[in-house]
Coordinates of N, CA and C in Angstrom, one line a residue:
X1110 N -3.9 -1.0 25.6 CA -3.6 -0.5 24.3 C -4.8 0.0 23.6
X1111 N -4.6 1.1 23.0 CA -6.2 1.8 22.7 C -5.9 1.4 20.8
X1112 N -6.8 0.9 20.7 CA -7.3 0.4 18.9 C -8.4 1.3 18.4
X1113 N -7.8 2.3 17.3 CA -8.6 2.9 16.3 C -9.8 2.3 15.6
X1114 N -10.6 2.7 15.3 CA -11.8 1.5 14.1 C -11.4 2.0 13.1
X1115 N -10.8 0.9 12.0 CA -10.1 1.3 11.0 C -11.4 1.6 9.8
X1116 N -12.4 1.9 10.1 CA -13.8 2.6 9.4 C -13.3 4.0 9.1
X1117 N -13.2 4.3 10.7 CA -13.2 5.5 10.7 C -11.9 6.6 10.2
X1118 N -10.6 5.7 10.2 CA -9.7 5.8 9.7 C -9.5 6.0 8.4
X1119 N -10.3 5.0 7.3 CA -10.4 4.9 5.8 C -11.3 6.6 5.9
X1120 N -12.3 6.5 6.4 CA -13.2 7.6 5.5 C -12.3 8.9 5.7
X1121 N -11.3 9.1 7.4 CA -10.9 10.2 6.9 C -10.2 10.6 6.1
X1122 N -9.3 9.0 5.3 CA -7.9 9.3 4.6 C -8.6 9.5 3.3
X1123 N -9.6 9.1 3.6 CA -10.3 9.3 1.7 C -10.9 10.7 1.8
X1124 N -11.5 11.0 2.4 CA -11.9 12.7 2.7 C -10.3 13.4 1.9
X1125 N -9.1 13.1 2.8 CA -7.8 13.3 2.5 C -7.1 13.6 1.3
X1126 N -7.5 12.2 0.9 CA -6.5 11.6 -0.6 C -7.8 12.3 -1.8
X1127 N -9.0 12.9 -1.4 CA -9.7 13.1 -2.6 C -9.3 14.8 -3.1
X1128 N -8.8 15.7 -1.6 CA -8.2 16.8 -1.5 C -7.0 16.9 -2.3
X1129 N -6.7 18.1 -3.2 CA -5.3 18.1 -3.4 C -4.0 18.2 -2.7
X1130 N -4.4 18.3 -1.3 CA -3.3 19.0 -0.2 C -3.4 17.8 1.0
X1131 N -1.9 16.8 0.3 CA -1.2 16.2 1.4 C -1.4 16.0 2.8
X1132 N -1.9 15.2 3.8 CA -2.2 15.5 5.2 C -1.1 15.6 5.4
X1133 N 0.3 16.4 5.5 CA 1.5 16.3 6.5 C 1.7 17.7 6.5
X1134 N 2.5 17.9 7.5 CA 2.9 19.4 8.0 C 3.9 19.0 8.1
X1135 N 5.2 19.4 7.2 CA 6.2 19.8 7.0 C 6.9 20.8 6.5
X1136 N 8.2 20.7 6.1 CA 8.9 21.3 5.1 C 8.2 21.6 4.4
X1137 N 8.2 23.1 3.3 CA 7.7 23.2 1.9 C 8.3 22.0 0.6
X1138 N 9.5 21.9 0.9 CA 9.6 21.2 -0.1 C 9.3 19.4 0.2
X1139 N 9.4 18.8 1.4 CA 8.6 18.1 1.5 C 7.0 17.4 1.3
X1140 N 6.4 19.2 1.2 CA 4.9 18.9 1.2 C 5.3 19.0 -0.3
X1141 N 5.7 19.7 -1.1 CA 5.8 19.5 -2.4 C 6.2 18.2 -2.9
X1142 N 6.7 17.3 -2.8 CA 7.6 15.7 -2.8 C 6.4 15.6 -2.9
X1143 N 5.6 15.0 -1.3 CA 4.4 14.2 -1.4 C 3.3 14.6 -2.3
X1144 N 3.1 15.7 -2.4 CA 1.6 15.9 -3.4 C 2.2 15.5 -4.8
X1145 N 3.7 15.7 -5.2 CA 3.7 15.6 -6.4 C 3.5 14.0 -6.7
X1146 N 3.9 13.4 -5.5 CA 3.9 11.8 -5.8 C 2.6 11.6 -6.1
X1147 N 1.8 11.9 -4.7 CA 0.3 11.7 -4.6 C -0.7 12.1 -6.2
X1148 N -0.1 13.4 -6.5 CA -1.1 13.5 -7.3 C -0.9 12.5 -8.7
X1149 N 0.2 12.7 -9.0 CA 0.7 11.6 -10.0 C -0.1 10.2 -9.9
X1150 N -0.3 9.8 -9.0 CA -0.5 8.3 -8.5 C -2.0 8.3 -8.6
X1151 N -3.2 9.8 -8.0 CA -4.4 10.4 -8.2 C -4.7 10.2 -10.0
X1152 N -3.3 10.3 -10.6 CA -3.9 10.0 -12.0 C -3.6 9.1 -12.9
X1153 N -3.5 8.0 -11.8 CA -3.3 6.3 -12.4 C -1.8 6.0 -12.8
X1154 N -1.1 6.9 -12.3 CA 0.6 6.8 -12.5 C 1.4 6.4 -11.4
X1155 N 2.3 5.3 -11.4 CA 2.7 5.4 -9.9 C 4.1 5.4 -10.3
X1156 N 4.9 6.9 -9.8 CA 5.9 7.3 -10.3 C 7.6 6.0 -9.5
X1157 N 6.9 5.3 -8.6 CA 7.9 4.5 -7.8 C 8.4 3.5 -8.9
X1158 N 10.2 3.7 -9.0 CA 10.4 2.7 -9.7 C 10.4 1.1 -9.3
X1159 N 10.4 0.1 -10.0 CA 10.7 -1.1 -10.0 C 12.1 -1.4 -9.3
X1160 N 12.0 -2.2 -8.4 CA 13.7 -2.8 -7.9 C 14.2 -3.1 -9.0
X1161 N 15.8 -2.3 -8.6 CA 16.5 -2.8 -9.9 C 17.6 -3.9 -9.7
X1162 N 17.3 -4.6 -8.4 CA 17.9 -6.0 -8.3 C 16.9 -6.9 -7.7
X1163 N 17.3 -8.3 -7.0 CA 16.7 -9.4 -6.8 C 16.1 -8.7 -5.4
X1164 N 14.5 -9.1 -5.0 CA 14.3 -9.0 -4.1 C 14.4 -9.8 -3.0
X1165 N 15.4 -9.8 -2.1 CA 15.9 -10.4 -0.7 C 15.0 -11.6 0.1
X1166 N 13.8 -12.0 -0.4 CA 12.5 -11.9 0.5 C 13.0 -13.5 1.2
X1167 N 13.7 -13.7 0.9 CA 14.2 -15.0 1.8 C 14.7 -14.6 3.1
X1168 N 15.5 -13.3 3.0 CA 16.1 -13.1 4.1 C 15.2 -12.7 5.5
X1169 N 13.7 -13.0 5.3 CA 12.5 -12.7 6.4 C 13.0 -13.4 7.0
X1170 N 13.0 -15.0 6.6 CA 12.8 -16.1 7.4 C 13.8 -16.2 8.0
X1171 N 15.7 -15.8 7.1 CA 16.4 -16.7 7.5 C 17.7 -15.7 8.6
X1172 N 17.2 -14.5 8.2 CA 18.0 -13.1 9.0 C 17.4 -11.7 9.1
X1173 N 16.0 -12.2 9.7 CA 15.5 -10.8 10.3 C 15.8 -10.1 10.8
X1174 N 16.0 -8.9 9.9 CA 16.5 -7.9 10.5 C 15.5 -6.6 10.6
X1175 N 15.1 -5.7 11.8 CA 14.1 -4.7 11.7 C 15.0 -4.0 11.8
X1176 N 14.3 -2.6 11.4 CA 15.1 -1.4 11.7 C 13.9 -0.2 11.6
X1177 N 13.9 0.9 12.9 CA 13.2 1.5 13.0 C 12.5 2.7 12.1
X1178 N 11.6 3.0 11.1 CA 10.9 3.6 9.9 C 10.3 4.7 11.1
X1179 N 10.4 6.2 10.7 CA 8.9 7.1 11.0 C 8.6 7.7 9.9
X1180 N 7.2 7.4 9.1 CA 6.5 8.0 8.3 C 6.1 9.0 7.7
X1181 N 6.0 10.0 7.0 CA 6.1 11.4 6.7 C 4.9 11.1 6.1
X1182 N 4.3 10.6 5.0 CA 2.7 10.9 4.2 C 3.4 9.7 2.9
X1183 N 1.9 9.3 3.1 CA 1.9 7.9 1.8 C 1.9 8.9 0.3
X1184 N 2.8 8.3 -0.5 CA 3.3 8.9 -1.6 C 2.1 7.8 -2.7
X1185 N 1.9 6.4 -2.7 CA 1.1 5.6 -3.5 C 0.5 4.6 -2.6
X1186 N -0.7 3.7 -3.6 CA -0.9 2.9 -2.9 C -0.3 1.7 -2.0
X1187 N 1.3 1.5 -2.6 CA 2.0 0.8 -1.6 C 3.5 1.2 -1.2
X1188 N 3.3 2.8 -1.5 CA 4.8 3.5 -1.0 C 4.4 4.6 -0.3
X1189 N 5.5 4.7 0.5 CA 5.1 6.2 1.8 C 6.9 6.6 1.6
X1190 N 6.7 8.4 2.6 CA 8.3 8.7 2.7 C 8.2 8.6 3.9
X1191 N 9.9 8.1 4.4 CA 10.0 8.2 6.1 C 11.2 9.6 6.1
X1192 N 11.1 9.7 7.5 CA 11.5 11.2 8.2 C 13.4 11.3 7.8
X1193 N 13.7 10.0 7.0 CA 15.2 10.7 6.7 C 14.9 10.7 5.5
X1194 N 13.9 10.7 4.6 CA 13.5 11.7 3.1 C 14.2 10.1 2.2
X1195 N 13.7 9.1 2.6 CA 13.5 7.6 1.9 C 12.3 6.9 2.1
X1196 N 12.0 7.3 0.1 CA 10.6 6.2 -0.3 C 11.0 4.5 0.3
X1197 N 9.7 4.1 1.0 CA 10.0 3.1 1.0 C 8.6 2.1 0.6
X1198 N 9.1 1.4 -0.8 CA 8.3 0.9 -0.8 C 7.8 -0.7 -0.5
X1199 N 6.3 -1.3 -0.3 CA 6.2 -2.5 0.4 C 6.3 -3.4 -0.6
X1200 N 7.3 -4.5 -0.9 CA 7.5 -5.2 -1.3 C 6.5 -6.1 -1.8
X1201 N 5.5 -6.6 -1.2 CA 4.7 -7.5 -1.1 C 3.4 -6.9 -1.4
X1202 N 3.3 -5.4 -1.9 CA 1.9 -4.8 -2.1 C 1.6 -4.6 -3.4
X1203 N 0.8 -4.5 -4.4 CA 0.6 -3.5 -5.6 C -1.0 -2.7 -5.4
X1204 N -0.2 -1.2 -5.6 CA -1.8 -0.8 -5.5 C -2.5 -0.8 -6.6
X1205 N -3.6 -0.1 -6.5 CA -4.3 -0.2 -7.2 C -4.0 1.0 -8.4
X1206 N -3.8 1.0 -10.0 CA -3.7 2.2 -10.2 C -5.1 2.7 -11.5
X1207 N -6.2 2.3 -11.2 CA -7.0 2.4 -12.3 C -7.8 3.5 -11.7
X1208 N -8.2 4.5 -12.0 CA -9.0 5.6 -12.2 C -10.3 5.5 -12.5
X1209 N -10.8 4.4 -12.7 CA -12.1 3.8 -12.9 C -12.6 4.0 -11.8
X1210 N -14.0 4.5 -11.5 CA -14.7 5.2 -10.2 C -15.3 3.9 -9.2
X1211 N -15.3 3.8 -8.2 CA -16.2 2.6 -7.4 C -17.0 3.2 -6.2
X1212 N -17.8 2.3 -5.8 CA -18.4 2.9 -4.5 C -17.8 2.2 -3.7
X1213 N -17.7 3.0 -2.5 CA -16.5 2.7 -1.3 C -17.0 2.8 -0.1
X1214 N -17.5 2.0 1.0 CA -18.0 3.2 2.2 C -19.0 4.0 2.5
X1215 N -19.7 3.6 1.4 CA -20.6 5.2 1.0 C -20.4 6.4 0.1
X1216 N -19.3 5.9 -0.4 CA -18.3 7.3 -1.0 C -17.9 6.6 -2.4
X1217 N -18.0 7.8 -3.6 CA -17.4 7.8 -5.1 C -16.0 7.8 -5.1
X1218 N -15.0 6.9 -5.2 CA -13.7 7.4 -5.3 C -13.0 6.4 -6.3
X1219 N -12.2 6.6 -7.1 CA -11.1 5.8 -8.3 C -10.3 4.6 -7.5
X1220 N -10.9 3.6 -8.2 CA -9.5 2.6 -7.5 C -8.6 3.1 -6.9
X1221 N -7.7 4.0 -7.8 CA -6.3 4.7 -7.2 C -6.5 5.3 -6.0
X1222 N -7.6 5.8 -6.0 CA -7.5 6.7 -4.6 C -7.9 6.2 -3.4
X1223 N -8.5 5.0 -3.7 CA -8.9 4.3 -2.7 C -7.7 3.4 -2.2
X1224 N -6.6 3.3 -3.0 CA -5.3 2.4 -2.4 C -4.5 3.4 -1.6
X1225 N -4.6 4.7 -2.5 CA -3.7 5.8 -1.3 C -4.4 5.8 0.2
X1226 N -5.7 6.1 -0.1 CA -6.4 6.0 1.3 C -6.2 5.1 2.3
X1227 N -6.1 3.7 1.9 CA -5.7 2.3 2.4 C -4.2 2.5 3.1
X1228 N -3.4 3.5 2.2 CA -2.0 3.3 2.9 C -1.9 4.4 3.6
X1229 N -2.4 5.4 3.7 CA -3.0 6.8 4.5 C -3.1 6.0 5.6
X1230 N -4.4 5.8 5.6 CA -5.2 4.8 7.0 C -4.0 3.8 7.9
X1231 N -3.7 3.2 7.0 CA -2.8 1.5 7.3 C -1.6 2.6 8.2
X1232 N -0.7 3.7 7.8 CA -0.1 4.2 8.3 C -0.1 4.6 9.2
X1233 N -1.4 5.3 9.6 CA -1.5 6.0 11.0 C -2.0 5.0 12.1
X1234 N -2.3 3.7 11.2 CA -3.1 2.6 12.7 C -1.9 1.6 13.1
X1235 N -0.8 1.9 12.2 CA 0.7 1.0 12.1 C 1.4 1.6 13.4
X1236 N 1.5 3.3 13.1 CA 2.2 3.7 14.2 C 1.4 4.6 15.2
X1237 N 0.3 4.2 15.9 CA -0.4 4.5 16.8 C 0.0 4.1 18.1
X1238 N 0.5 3.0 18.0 CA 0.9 2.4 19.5 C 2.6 2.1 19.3
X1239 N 3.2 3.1 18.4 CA 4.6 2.6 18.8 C 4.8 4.0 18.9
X1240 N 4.8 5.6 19.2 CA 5.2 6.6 19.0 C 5.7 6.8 17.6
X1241 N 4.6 7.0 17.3 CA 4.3 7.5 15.5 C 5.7 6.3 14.6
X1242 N 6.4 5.4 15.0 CA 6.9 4.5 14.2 C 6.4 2.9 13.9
X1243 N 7.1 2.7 13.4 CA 7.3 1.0 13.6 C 8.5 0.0 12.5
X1244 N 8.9 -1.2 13.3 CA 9.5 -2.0 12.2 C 9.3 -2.4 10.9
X1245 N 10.5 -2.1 9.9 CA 10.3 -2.6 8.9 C 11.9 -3.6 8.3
X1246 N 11.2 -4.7 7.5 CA 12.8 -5.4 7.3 C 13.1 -5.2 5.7
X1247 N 14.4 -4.7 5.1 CA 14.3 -4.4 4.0 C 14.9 -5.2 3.4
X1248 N 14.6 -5.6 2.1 CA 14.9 -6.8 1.0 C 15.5 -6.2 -0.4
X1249 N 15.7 -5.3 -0.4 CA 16.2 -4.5 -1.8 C 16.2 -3.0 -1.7
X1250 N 17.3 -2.0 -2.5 CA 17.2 -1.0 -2.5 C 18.0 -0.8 -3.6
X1251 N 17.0 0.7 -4.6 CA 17.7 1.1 -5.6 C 18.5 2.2 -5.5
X1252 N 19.3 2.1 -6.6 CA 20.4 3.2 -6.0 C 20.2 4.6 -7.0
X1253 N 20.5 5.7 -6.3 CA 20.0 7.4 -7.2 C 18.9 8.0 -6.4
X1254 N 18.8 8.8 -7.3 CA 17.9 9.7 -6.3 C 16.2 9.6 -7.0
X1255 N 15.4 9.6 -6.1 CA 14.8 9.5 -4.7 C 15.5 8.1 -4.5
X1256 N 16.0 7.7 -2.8 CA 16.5 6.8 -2.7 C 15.4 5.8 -2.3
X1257 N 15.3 5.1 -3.0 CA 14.0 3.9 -2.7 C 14.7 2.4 -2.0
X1258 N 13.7 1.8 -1.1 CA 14.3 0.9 -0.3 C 12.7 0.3 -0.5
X1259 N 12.9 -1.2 -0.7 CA 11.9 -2.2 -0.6 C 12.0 -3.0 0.4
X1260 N 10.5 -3.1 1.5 CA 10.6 -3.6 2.5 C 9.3 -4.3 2.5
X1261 N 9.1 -4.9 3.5 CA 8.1 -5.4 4.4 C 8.3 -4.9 5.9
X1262 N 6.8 -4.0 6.8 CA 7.0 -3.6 7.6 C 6.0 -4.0 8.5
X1263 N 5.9 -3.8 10.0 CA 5.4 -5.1 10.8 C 4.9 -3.8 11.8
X1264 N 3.9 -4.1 12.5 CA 2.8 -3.4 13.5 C 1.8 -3.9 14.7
X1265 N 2.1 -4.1 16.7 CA 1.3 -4.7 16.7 C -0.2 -4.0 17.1
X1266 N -0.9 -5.3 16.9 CA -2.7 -5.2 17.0 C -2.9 -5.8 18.0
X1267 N -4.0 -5.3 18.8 CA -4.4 -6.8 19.7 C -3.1 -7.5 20.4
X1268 N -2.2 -6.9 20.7 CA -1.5 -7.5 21.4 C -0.3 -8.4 19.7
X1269 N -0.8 -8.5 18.9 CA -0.4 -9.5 17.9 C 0.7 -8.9 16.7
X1270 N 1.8 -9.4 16.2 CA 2.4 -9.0 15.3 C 1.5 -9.1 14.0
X1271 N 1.5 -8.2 13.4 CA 0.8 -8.2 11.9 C 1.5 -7.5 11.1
X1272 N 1.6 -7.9 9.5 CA 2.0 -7.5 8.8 C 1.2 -6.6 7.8
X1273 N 1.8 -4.9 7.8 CA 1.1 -3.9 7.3 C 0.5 -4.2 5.7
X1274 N 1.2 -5.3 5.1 CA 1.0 -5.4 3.5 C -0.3 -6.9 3.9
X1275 N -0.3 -7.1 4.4 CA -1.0 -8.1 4.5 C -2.4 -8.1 5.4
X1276 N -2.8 -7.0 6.0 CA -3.5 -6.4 6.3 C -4.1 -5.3 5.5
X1277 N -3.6 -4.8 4.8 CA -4.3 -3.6 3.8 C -4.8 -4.8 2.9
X1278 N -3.8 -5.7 2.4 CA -4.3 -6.8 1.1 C -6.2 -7.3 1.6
X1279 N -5.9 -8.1 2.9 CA -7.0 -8.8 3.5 C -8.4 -7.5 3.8
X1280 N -8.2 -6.5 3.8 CA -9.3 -5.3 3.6 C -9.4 -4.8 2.1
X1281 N -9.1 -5.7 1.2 CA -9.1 -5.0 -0.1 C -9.1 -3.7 -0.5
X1282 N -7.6 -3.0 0.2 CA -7.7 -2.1 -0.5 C -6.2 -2.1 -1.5
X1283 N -5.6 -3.0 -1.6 CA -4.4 -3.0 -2.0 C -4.5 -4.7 -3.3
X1284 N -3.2 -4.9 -3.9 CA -3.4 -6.6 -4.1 C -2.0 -7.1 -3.8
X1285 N -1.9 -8.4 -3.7 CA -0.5 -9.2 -3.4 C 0.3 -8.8 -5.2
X1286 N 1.6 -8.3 -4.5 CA 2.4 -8.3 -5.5 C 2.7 -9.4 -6.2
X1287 N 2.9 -9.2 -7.8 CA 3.7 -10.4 -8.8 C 4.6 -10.0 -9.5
X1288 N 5.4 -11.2 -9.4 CA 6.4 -10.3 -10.4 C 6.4 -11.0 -11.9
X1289 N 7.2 -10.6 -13.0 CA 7.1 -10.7 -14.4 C 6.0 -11.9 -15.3
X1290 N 6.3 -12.5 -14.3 CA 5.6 -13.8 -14.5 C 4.6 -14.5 -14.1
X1291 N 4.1 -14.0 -13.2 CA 2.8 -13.5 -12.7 C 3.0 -14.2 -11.2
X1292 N 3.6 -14.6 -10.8 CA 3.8 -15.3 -9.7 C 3.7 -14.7 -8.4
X1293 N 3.0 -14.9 -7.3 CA 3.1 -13.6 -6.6 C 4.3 -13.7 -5.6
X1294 N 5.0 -12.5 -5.4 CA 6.4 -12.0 -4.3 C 6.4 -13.1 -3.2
X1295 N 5.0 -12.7 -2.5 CA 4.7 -13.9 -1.1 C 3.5 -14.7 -1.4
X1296 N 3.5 -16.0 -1.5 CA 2.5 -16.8 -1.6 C 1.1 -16.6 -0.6
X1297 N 1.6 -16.0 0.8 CA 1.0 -16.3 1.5 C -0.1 -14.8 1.5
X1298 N 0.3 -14.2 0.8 CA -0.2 -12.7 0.6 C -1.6 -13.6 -1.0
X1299 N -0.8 -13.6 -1.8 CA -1.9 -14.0 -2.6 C -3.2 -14.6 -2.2
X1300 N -3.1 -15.6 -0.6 CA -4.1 -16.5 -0.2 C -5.2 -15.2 0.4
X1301 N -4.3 -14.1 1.1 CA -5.0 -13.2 1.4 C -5.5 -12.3 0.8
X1302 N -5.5 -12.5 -0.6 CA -6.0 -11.4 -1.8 C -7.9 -12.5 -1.9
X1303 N -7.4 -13.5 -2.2 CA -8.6 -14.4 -2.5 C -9.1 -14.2 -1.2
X1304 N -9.0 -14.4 -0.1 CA -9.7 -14.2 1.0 C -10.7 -12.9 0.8
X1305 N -9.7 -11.8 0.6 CA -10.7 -10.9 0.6 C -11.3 -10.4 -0.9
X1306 N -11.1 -11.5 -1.8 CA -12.3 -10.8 -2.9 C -13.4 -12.2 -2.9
X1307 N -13.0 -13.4 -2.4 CA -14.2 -13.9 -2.0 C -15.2 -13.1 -1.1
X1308 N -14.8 -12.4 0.0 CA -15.5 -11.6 1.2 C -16.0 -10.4 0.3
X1309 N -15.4 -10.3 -0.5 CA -15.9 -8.7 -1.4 C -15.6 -7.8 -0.4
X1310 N -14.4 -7.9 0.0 CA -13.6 -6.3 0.8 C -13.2 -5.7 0.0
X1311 N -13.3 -3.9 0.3 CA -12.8 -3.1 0.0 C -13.6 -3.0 -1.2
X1312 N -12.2 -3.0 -2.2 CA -12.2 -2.6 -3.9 C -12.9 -3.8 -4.2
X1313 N -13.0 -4.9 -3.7 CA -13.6 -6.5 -4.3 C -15.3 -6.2 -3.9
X1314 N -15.7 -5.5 -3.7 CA -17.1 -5.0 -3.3 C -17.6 -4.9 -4.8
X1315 N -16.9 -4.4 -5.7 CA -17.3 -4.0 -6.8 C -17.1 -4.8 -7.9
X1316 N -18.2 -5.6 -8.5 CA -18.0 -6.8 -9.3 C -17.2 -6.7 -10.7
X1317 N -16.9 -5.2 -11.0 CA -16.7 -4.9 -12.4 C -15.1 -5.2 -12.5
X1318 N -14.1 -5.7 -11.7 CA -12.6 -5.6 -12.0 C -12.0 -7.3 -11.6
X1319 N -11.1 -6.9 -12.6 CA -10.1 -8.3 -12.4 C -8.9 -8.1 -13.0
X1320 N -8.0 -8.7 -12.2 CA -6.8 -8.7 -12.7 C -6.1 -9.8 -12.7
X1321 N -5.7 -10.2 -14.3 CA -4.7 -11.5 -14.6 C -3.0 -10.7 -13.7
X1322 N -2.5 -11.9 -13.1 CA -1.5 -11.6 -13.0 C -0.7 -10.0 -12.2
X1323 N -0.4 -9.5 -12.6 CA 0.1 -8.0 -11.8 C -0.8 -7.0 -12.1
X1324 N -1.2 -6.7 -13.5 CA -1.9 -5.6 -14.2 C -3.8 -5.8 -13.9
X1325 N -4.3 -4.5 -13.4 CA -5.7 -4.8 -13.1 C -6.3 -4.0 -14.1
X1326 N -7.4 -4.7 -14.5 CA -8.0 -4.4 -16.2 C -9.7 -4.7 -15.3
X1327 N -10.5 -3.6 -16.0 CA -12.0 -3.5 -16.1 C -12.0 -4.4 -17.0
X1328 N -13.4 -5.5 -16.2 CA -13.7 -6.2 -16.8 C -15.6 -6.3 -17.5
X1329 N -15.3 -7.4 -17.8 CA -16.8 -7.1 -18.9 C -17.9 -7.2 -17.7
X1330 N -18.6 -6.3 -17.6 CA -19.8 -7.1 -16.8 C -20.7 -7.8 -17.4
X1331 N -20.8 -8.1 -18.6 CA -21.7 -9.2 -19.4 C -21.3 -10.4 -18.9
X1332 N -19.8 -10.3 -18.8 CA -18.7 -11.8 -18.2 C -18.2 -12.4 -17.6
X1333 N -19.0 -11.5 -16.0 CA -18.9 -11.6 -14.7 C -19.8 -12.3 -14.1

């Protein structure tokens, strides 16, 4: 099984995501979908709505169900479109949406753009060894148009099942989702948020940010 260096992967999706123009070759009106999401999200907006029911996430453990996803181009830092023209977003992810600038890699780029890059990257090293797809199990879906479907989706490495939200989290380029109350979706994702801003991965490289709860706020560097 041949393994990408996910180095090399980030710098080209951020070369990518800093361009105004989409990496996908599709439909016109497709490429128009993605840049409009992309760029929206390029300016600290992330147009994906909120589930408008309970999210499922029990039903991992107790009735896994996969079903096969192929990818079209990451729309935000924790949403992509797949090839039957459904956002799907990762349950378990929040990107980043602050526009505040950091050093990355070597490279100037906005929080925000460094989470699209993260799910750029994460996407093409997800479906590298399955013929451009892979598993995802879904826990909620809203109803209207764009049809959005909330999932957690799965990729192997090394021989190993890994989970794509929990791998972007553990490279800091994403955070563990919370919901209203600050509580995070999966517990076990939060441990992997602290993992990697103790390690100072990714966006945790940069001492100036913190976030209470869901919302990420620049913080004082007097107070850090």
């Amino acid at each position: 099984m041949k393994v990408r260096r996910p180095c090399g992967f980030l710098l080209l999706a951020l070369s990518s995501a800093l361009s105004t123009t989409p990496a996908v070759a599709q439909d016109p009106a497709v490429t128009k979908f993605v840049a409009y999401y992309q760029s929206a999200y390029a300016q600290g907006r992330d147009l994906i709505p909120a589930p408008t029911a309970v999210l499922n996430t029990a039903s991992i453990a107790t009735e896994l169900k996969l079903e096969t996803v192929k990818p079209i181009g990451a729309l935000t830092g924790s949403s992509f479109l797949d090839a039957n023209s459904t956002v799907i977003k990762l349950a378990g992810v929040q990107g980043c949406v602050s526009t505040d600038m950091l050093d990355f890699m070597g490279n100037r780029a906005s929080c925000a753009m460094i989470s699209l890059a993260g799910m750029t990257a994460s996407l093409e090293q997800a479906k590298a060894d399955a013929g451009d797809a892979f598993p995802c199990h879904f826990v909620s879906q809203n109803a209207g148009r764009p049809n959005v479907r909330f999932a957690e989706c799965f990729f192997t490495q090394a021989d190993m099942v890994q989970s794509l939200s929990e791998i972007m989290i553990k490279k800091g380029l994403v955070f563990a989702a919370r919901d209203r109350a600050g509580k995070p979706i999966f517990p076990e994702y939060a441990k992997a948020e602290d993992e990697a801003r103790l390690s100072k991965a990714g966006i945790w490289a940069n001492p100036h940010f913190k976030h209470p709860y869901g919302e990420r706020y620049r913080a004082n560097p007097t107070t850090n």
